[in-house]
Amino acid sequence: MHTIEFQKRGLPHVHLLLFLHPDNKYPSSTDIDKILSAEIPSHQDDPELYRLVENHMIHGPCGILQPNSPCMKEGKCSRFYPKQFQPQTLLDSNGYPVYHRRNNGHSISKNGVIIDNRYVIPYNPKLLKKYRAHINIEWYNQSTSIKYLFKYINKGYDRVTAVMLSDSDNVAQNVNIQNDELKEYLDCRCISPYEAAWRIFAFPIQGRKPVVERLYFHLPDQHNIIYEDHDDIDDVLSKPTISDSKFLAWMNTNKDFDEARNLTYSQFVSKFVYNKRNRSWQPRKKGYTIGRLIWDIRTVANIQYPTYREACFAMGFLQDDREYVEAIKEAKDWGTTNYLRKLFVLILLTGAMSKPEEVWNQCWHWLADDIAYQYTKSTINSEVQINDDTLRNLTLIEIEQLLHINQRSLKDYPTMPYPQDINLTSYLQNNLVLS
């Protein structure tokens, strides 16, 4: 999948996410080195690639070499450059790659500063030679990265909410401003001439392959009906197709095609395509798609219960704090780690949990997912790892910070653990002090 975005200077760039074949699910360091490089090539062996890396794939200089670089935040590079020299590619304990950056003497002069392999942005030599532009290539193989990758690719444009007042408005804070979201979108989004031309010509903004077909299911006479605000309800209800749905059409197709009876609902889209105009499924002639189907939430341990309430009892939602554990567990598949911590704090503030310490013990590692990564990236030695006790303590400090915003503390919950051995006042002022 990919999206097209436009830089503030107007030029387009693409964010592209590729999934490798399942055979490459657990690649070796050699496999990773075949895809990308984080080193300066030899000027004698490949002068073309050397010039391309020099012009497009060097970060900075920053750090001690250039403390006033835009990437510098509080005396450190926000992109964690320079990296450490690494004799060979390896995977740390969290599954993240540490690319090989040999101290082989290769260097580049940029802005009068000598740059070595520690400042090279990972790239693919073939793609760099083909497109002759900045192409940052990264390798990910962690399920925890999925949320970040998809959110980053679809993050959208930078926006700002602004209010324009005339000179006659003496007291701006007393002006009652009503937010018109549509007006804000039109007024506060920067559109360059290149993007305007791109959209006028209807060039694609995003793409995804294979196509994902969303499959709905419903109870009898409870399917969704879509209509406009100005439509007459009687006219909508009198349409011949009002009682049709994708789910019911699937049932009817099973009556007409023998092949359909051998396919589950989620497998159905591999052989049939849905015609929205006729509201019917027809045999697929070409292409490929993936079906999505929500599991029957009344089925627990392969037993289908007659009511949703009985299913909740079977899962223990109405008897203990398991519903909160499951809520956090479900949210971890799509929410950021910071969101999960806020969710835990919200549940904690409501006082609904009978044993919050039990929920914490079962969920804390989901709330700490990004802390281990930030710790590893922010330390001078990338091979330094964080143990569970320190990770749990740092996560408790994050929880304490969120409670502090709501004028509460973990001390208000006697059964909950309280962070130790870290200056909380300093930490609340400087989020995630990890060194």
PDB file of N, CA and C in Angstrom, residues 30 37 102 153 280 414 421:
ATOM      1  N   THR A  30      22.180 -11.644   6.545  1.00  0.00           N
ATOM      2  CA  THR A  30      22.614 -11.628   5.142  1.00  0.00           C
ATOM      3  C   THR A  30      21.463 -11.252   4.223  1.00  0.00           C
ATOM      4  N   SER A  37      21.416  -1.066   2.475  1.00  0.00           N
ATOM      5  CA  SER A  37      22.766  -0.763   2.940  1.00  0.00           C
ATOM      6  C   SER A  37      22.731   0.523   3.745  1.00  0.00           C
ATOM      7  N   ARG A 102      30.322  -0.418   9.075  1.00  0.00           N
ATOM      8  CA  ARG A 102      31.721  -0.710   9.375  1.00  0.00           C
ATOM      9  C   ARG A 102      32.562   0.568   9.423  1.00  0.00           C
ATOM     10  N   ILE A 153       1.761   6.002   7.427  1.00  0.00           N
ATOM     11  CA  ILE A 153       1.493   6.103   5.999  1.00  0.00           C
ATOM     12  C   ILE A 153       0.228   6.912   5.738  1.00  0.00           C
ATOM     13  N   SER A 280     -25.809  -8.394  -6.295  1.00  0.00           N
ATOM     14  CA  SER A 280     -25.674  -9.845  -6.439  1.00  0.00           C
ATOM     15  C   SER A 280     -24.203 -10.192  -6.607  1.00  0.00           C
ATOM     16  N   PRO A 414      -4.120   1.906  46.615  1.00  0.00           N
ATOM     17  CA  PRO A 414      -3.165   1.187  47.485  1.00  0.00           C
ATOM     18  C   PRO A 414      -2.668  -0.135  46.922  1.00  0.00           C
ATOM     19  N   ASP A 421      12.859   4.570  42.686  1.00  0.00           N
ATOM     20  CA  ASP A 421      14.251   4.825  42.281  1.00  0.00           C
ATOM     21  C   ASP A 421      14.404   5.803  41.130  1.00  0.00           C
TER      22      ASP A 421
END
